[in-house]
Amino acid sequence: MAINTEHDLRLGAEIKKKLKGFELDMDFTAGKGCLGILGPSGCGKSMTLKSIAGIVTPDKGRIALQYAQGEAAGGRVLYDSSLKINECPQARRVGYLFQNYALFPNMTVEENIMTGLKGKWAKKAVGGRRPSVMSNDARRAKVKEMIGRFRLDGLEKRYPAQLSGGQQQRVALARILAYEPEVLLLDEPFSAMDTYLREGLRLELAKVLAEYDGISIMVTHDRDEAYQLCGSLMLMDQGKMLVRGGTRELFANPVTCKAARLTGCKNISRIERIGERRIRAVDWNGLELVTESPVSDTITAVGIRAHDFEPLSEGEAAEWKGKEEGNLIPVKDPVISEMPFEWYITLDNGLWWKTEKTIHTHDTAGVVPSWLRIAPSALIQLTGELP
C-alpha cells in the first residue's frame, strides 16, 4: 500500500473546540507509522480524529499535510480558520475507520469497497494530488485486489449483516485503503468486538499498519491495544495532551501521576523527600524507599507496577536487611482475591501486588510470602497531583 513513498509526509494539527465541560486544545505533529492517542472515554480523542477528517469543524486552528522532501516538496492545507480554508472530507485523502465500521447495510462486500473508489485521486506531477475519475475496469480491478489482500474471497456478494465482526472490520479497511489515503484514522477499532476476538484482530491490524506507508493515528482507552499497535503514544485527558513519546518509553516512565494511571499503574503515593535518593511514601503508611536516581524537587509522587514486586522468604529477606537498597516491605494482614489466572493481593499499607496462577489452582497456601521487595530501578518518579 505505497503512499507517497517519495515524500517525508507529516501531519500538523492545531485544534481548538469548545466541548461540553472542557475545551479541546490539541497541538501535535504525526509522521509515518502509527501514533496512538490513549485516554479515558469522553476526553476528546474521537473529536480530535473527526476534526482531522473534516467530519466536525474546529472553532479555530490549522490542519495541514507537509511533504518535506523530494520533487513534490510543499504541503496541503486541510483546514485553517484564519485563512478560511476547510476542505470537505472527500477531498482530504483521510480514511476514517469508525467504531461500528459504518458499512452500508444494503450493499454487498464488493459494493461497499467500490464506494471508496468514487472520486479516486491521482498524483499531480508536483506537490500533492488532485481528483481523477477511475475507469470502471480500473475500479473493478482494484476491488478484486482489495478482496484478495484482506482475505474476503467468497464473501463478495454477502451483506454486512451476514459477516462476522472481524470480516466487517476487514471490509471497512479494504474500502478505506482502496483509494490510498495519506492519513488513516482508527477510532476505537476493537470496541465493537468480543474480548475473545480481539487478539487475533489486533494481529491482523498490526500487519495492515506495517504495510501501510502513510500516517496512521489510533485512539483507544485500552492500554494493551496502544502498546501492541502504536510505535509512539500521546496520553490525553480533558481535551489536552498530558505527555508524548515512544510507547515503551512512556510505559516505563510516564512522567506524571495522571499518565501513570492511564498506563495502568495501580500503586501511586505522594512522597516526602528525606534524602538525595530516599523518599517516604505518605500514602503507604510512611514506607521508606530508596530510588535508583536522585529525587528532584519537582517529584511529587512515586509509582510501583503491580507486577514489579519480588516475593522473598524470611531467609532471602535477611540477606537484604541493612542494605541501603533493600526496599523491603513486610506482608501483614493481606487481602487475597482470586482471578482466573492471577492472585490480587492487597497489603495492609494499601499496596497492591499481582502474581500469576493457573486456572486449576485455588489453594492460597504458600501464595503470600513473608516479605516483598521492590528494586530501586522499578520505582517510577512522578510529577503532578494524584488523579
PDB file of N, CA and C in Angstrom, residues 67-120:
ATOM      1  N   TYR A  67       4.745  17.819   2.753  1.00  0.00           N
ATOM      2  CA  TYR A  67       5.644  16.924   2.053  1.00  0.00           C
ATOM      3  C   TYR A  67       7.028  17.558   2.128  1.00  0.00           C
ATOM      4  N   ALA A  68       7.883  17.017   2.963  1.00  0.00           N
ATOM      5  CA  ALA A  68       9.123  17.723   3.302  1.00  0.00           C
ATOM      6  C   ALA A  68      10.272  17.438   2.360  1.00  0.00           C
ATOM      7  N   GLN A  69      10.181  16.366   1.561  1.00  0.00           N
ATOM      8  CA  GLN A  69      11.317  16.014   0.722  1.00  0.00           C
ATOM      9  C   GLN A  69      10.849  15.639  -0.677  1.00  0.00           C
ATOM     10  N   GLY A  70      11.803  15.523  -1.563  1.00  0.00           N
ATOM     11  CA  GLY A  70      11.506  15.060  -2.921  1.00  0.00           C
ATOM     12  C   GLY A  70      11.032  16.181  -3.825  1.00  0.00           C
ATOM     13  N   GLU A  71      10.695  15.822  -5.045  1.00  0.00           N
ATOM     14  CA  GLU A  71      10.271  16.800  -6.031  1.00  0.00           C
ATOM     15  C   GLU A  71       8.957  17.462  -5.637  1.00  0.00           C
ATOM     16  N   ALA A  72       8.150  16.744  -4.855  1.00  0.00           N
ATOM     17  CA  ALA A  72       6.834  17.273  -4.506  1.00  0.00           C
ATOM     18  C   ALA A  72       6.848  17.985  -3.157  1.00  0.00           C
ATOM     19  N   ALA A  73       7.999  18.540  -2.774  1.00  0.00           N
ATOM     20  CA  ALA A  73       8.070  19.280  -1.519  1.00  0.00           C
ATOM     21  C   ALA A  73       7.015  20.375  -1.514  1.00  0.00           C
ATOM     22  N   GLY A  74       6.367  20.528  -0.419  1.00  0.00           N
ATOM     23  CA  GLY A  74       5.288  21.505  -0.309  1.00  0.00           C
ATOM     24  C   GLY A  74       4.300  21.038   0.724  1.00  0.00           C
ATOM     25  N   GLY A  75       3.061  21.374   0.535  1.00  0.00           N
ATOM     26  CA  GLY A  75       2.072  20.972   1.516  1.00  0.00           C
ATOM     27  C   GLY A  75       0.664  21.174   1.010  1.00  0.00           C
ATOM     28  N   ARG A  76      -0.277  20.747   1.842  1.00  0.00           N
ATOM     29  CA  ARG A  76      -1.686  20.872   1.505  1.00  0.00           C
ATOM     30  C   ARG A  76      -2.447  21.190   2.775  1.00  0.00           C
ATOM     31  N   VAL A  77      -3.127  22.319   2.795  1.00  0.00           N
ATOM     32  CA  VAL A  77      -3.876  22.753   3.972  1.00  0.00           C
ATOM     33  C   VAL A  77      -5.273  22.139   3.918  1.00  0.00           C
ATOM     34  N   LEU A  78      -5.624  21.412   4.966  1.00  0.00           N
ATOM     35  CA  LEU A  78      -6.948  20.813   5.053  1.00  0.00           C
ATOM     36  C   LEU A  78      -7.938  21.747   5.748  1.00  0.00           C
ATOM     37  N   TYR A  79      -7.411  22.477   6.724  1.00  0.00           N
ATOM     38  CA  TYR A  79      -8.261  23.413   7.485  1.00  0.00           C
ATOM     39  C   TYR A  79      -7.389  24.524   8.046  1.00  0.00           C
ATOM     40  N   ASP A  80      -7.855  25.750   7.918  1.00  0.00           N
ATOM     41  CA  ASP A  80      -7.177  26.894   8.530  1.00  0.00           C
ATOM     42  C   ASP A  80      -8.231  27.948   8.812  1.00  0.00           C
ATOM     43  N   SER A  81      -8.511  28.171  10.088  1.00  0.00           N
ATOM     44  CA  SER A  81      -9.579  29.111  10.455  1.00  0.00           C
ATOM     45  C   SER A  81      -9.232  30.535  10.052  1.00  0.00           C
ATOM     46  N   SER A  82      -7.948  30.908  10.127  1.00  0.00           N
ATOM     47  CA  SER A  82      -7.571  32.276   9.783  1.00  0.00           C
ATOM     48  C   SER A  82      -7.631  32.521   8.283  1.00  0.00           C
ATOM     49  N   LEU A  83      -7.344  31.492   7.478  1.00  0.00           N
ATOM     50  CA  LEU A  83      -7.393  31.621   6.026  1.00  0.00           C
ATOM     51  C   LEU A  83      -8.746  31.221   5.446  1.00  0.00           C
ATOM     52  N   LYS A  84      -9.648  30.787   6.326  1.00  0.00           N
ATOM     53  CA  LYS A  84     -10.996  30.349   5.918  1.00  0.00           C
ATOM     54  C   LYS A  84     -10.929  29.201   4.899  1.00  0.00           C
ATOM     55  N   ILE A  85     -10.020  28.272   5.171  1.00  0.00           N
ATOM     56  CA  ILE A  85      -9.912  27.052   4.370  1.00  0.00           C
ATOM     57  C   ILE A  85     -10.521  25.899   5.161  1.00  0.00           C
ATOM     58  N   ASN A  86     -11.385  25.141   4.521  1.00  0.00           N
ATOM     59  CA  ASN A  86     -11.992  23.979   5.177  1.00  0.00           C
ATOM     60  C   ASN A  86     -12.384  22.966   4.107  1.00  0.00           C
ATOM     61  N   GLU A  87     -11.417  22.100   3.724  1.00  0.00           N
ATOM     62  CA  GLU A  87     -11.694  21.104   2.696  1.00  0.00           C
ATOM     63  C   GLU A  87     -12.765  20.126   3.177  1.00  0.00           C
ATOM     64  N   CYS A  88     -13.596  19.697   2.246  1.00  0.00           N
ATOM     65  CA  CYS A  88     -14.616  18.712   2.592  1.00  0.00           C
ATOM     66  C   CYS A  88     -13.944  17.372   2.865  1.00  0.00           C
ATOM     67  N   PRO A  89     -14.588  16.481   3.623  1.00  0.00           N
ATOM     68  CA  PRO A  89     -13.968  15.196   3.955  1.00  0.00           C
ATOM     69  C   PRO A  89     -13.511  14.411   2.726  1.00  0.00           C
ATOM     70  N   GLN A  90     -14.288  14.452   1.646  1.00  0.00           N
ATOM     71  CA  GLN A  90     -13.954  13.668   0.460  1.00  0.00           C
ATOM     72  C   GLN A  90     -12.668  14.149  -0.213  1.00  0.00           C
ATOM     73  N   ALA A  91     -12.306  15.403   0.005  1.00  0.00           N
ATOM     74  CA  ALA A  91     -11.122  15.967  -0.652  1.00  0.00           C
ATOM     75  C   ALA A  91      -9.862  15.853   0.196  1.00  0.00           C
ATOM     76  N   ARG A  92      -9.983  15.392   1.422  1.00  0.00           N
ATOM     77  CA  ARG A  92      -8.830  15.432   2.331  1.00  0.00           C
ATOM     78  C   ARG A  92      -7.862  14.270   2.176  1.00  0.00           C
ATOM     79  N   ARG A  93      -8.266  13.198   1.518  1.00  0.00           N
ATOM     80  CA  ARG A  93      -7.457  11.982   1.421  1.00  0.00           C
ATOM     81  C   ARG A  93      -7.157  11.430   2.803  1.00  0.00           C
ATOM     82  N   VAL A  94      -8.173  11.443   3.646  1.00  0.00           N
ATOM     83  CA  VAL A  94      -8.069  10.925   5.006  1.00  0.00           C
ATOM     84  C   VAL A  94      -9.090   9.798   5.157  1.00  0.00           C
ATOM     85  N   GLY A  95      -8.623   8.608   5.493  1.00  0.00           N
ATOM     86  CA  GLY A  95      -9.517   7.483   5.719  1.00  0.00           C
ATOM     87  C   GLY A  95      -9.873   7.373   7.187  1.00  0.00           C
ATOM     88  N   TYR A  96     -11.164   7.154   7.462  1.00  0.00           N
ATOM     89  CA  TYR A  96     -11.643   7.126   8.850  1.00  0.00           C
ATOM     90  C   TYR A  96     -12.339   5.788   9.106  1.00  0.00           C
ATOM     91  N   LEU A  97     -11.787   5.002  10.026  1.00  0.00           N
ATOM     92  CA  LEU A  97     -12.423   3.748  10.424  1.00  0.00           C
ATOM     93  C   LEU A  97     -13.258   3.995  11.674  1.00  0.00           C
ATOM     94  N   PHE A  98     -14.572   4.004  11.508  1.00  0.00           N
ATOM     95  CA  PHE A  98     -15.478   4.264  12.618  1.00  0.00           C
ATOM     96  C   PHE A  98     -15.529   3.066  13.570  1.00  0.00           C
ATOM     97  N   GLN A  99     -15.998   3.314  14.792  1.00  0.00           N
ATOM     98  CA  GLN A  99     -16.102   2.253  15.782  1.00  0.00           C
ATOM     99  C   GLN A  99     -16.999   1.119  15.302  1.00  0.00           C
ATOM    100  N   ASN A 100     -18.095   1.465  14.611  1.00  0.00           N
ATOM    101  CA  ASN A 100     -19.028   0.436  14.130  1.00  0.00           C
ATOM    102  C   ASN A 100     -18.832   0.121  12.647  1.00  0.00           C
ATOM    103  N   TYR A 101     -17.717   0.654  12.073  1.00  0.00           N
ATOM    104  CA  TYR A 101     -17.273   0.402  10.701  1.00  0.00           C
ATOM    105  C   TYR A 101     -18.108   1.105   9.631  1.00  0.00           C
ATOM    106  N   ALA A 102     -19.347   1.506   9.931  1.00  0.00           N
ATOM    107  CA  ALA A 102     -20.170   2.325   9.026  1.00  0.00           C
ATOM    108  C   ALA A 102     -20.284   1.727   7.623  1.00  0.00           C
ATOM    109  N   LEU A 103     -20.425   0.422   7.534  1.00  0.00           N
ATOM    110  CA  LEU A 103     -20.676  -0.198   6.232  1.00  0.00           C
ATOM    111  C   LEU A 103     -22.122   0.054   5.818  1.00  0.00           C
ATOM    112  N   PHE A 104     -22.354   0.139   4.504  1.00  0.00           N
ATOM    113  CA  PHE A 104     -23.712   0.329   4.014  1.00  0.00           C
ATOM    114  C   PHE A 104     -24.454  -1.011   4.088  1.00  0.00           C
ATOM    115  N   PRO A 105     -25.511  -1.105   4.897  1.00  0.00           N
ATOM    116  CA  PRO A 105     -26.144  -2.407   5.130  1.00  0.00           C
ATOM    117  C   PRO A 105     -26.811  -3.000   3.897  1.00  0.00           C
ATOM    118  N   ASN A 106     -27.208  -2.135   2.960  1.00  0.00           N
ATOM    119  CA  ASN A 106     -27.902  -2.632   1.760  1.00  0.00           C
ATOM    120  C   ASN A 106     -26.956  -2.875   0.596  1.00  0.00           C
ATOM    121  N   MET A 107     -25.648  -2.822   0.854  1.00  0.00           N
ATOM    122  CA  MET A 107     -24.653  -3.077  -0.194  1.00  0.00           C
ATOM    123  C   MET A 107     -23.853  -4.326   0.145  1.00  0.00           C
ATOM    124  N   THR A 108     -23.441  -5.051  -0.879  1.00  0.00           N
ATOM    125  CA  THR A 108     -22.595  -6.224  -0.682  1.00  0.00           C
ATOM    126  C   THR A 108     -21.172  -5.793  -0.353  1.00  0.00           C
ATOM    127  N   VAL A 109     -20.350  -6.785  -0.044  1.00  0.00           N
ATOM    128  CA  VAL A 109     -18.945  -6.518   0.270  1.00  0.00           C
ATOM    129  C   VAL A 109     -18.265  -5.770  -0.875  1.00  0.00           C
ATOM    130  N   GLU A 110     -18.393  -6.272  -2.087  1.00  0.00           N
ATOM    131  CA  GLU A 110     -17.707  -5.618  -3.203  1.00  0.00           C
ATOM    132  C   GLU A 110     -18.294  -4.239  -3.484  1.00  0.00           C
ATOM    133  N   GLU A 111     -19.607  -4.056  -3.287  1.00  0.00           N
ATOM    134  CA  GLU A 111     -20.218  -2.740  -3.498  1.00  0.00           C
ATOM    135  C   GLU A 111     -19.747  -1.749  -2.442  1.00  0.00           C
ATOM    136  N   ASN A 112     -19.590  -2.210  -1.193  1.00  0.00           N
ATOM    137  CA  ASN A 112     -19.065  -1.334  -0.149  1.00  0.00           C
ATOM    138  C   ASN A 112     -17.653  -0.878  -0.473  1.00  0.00           C
ATOM    139  N   ILE A 113     -16.824  -1.800  -0.934  1.00  0.00           N
ATOM    140  CA  ILE A 113     -15.447  -1.437  -1.278  1.00  0.00           C
ATOM    141  C   ILE A 113     -15.435  -0.488  -2.474  1.00  0.00           C
ATOM    142  N   MET A 114     -16.331  -0.725  -3.431  1.00  0.00           N
ATOM    143  CA  MET A 114     -16.406   0.113  -4.626  1.00  0.00           C
ATOM    144  C   MET A 114     -16.714   1.565  -4.277  1.00  0.00           C
ATOM    145  N   THR A 115     -17.508   1.787  -3.202  1.00  0.00           N
ATOM    146  CA  THR A 115     -17.870   3.171  -2.842  1.00  0.00           C
ATOM    147  C   THR A 115     -16.644   3.983  -2.460  1.00  0.00           C
ATOM    148  N   GLY A 116     -15.594   3.311  -1.986  1.00  0.00           N
ATOM    149  CA  GLY A 116     -14.375   4.026  -1.637  1.00  0.00           C
ATOM    150  C   GLY A 116     -13.603   4.532  -2.827  1.00  0.00           C
ATOM    151  N   LEU A 117     -13.984   4.096  -4.019  1.00  0.00           N
ATOM    152  CA  LEU A 117     -13.248   4.472  -5.222  1.00  0.00           C
ATOM    153  C   LEU A 117     -13.949   5.547  -6.034  1.00  0.00           C
ATOM    154  N   LYS A 118     -15.068   6.040  -5.547  1.00  0.00           N
ATOM    155  CA  LYS A 118     -15.720   7.151  -6.242  1.00  0.00           C
ATOM    156  C   LYS A 118     -14.919   8.416  -5.988  1.00  0.00           C
ATOM    157  N   GLY A 119     -14.589   9.133  -7.055  1.00  0.00           N
ATOM    158  CA  GLY A 119     -13.756  10.333  -6.898  1.00  0.00           C
ATOM    159  C   GLY A 119     -12.325   9.984  -6.564  1.00  0.00           C
ATOM    160  N   LYS A 120     -11.856   8.823  -7.078  1.00  0.00           N
ATOM    161  CA  LYS A 120     -10.476   8.379  -6.849  1.00  0.00           C
ATOM    162  C   LYS A 120      -9.482   9.477  -7.197  1.00  0.00           C
TER     163      LYS A 120
END
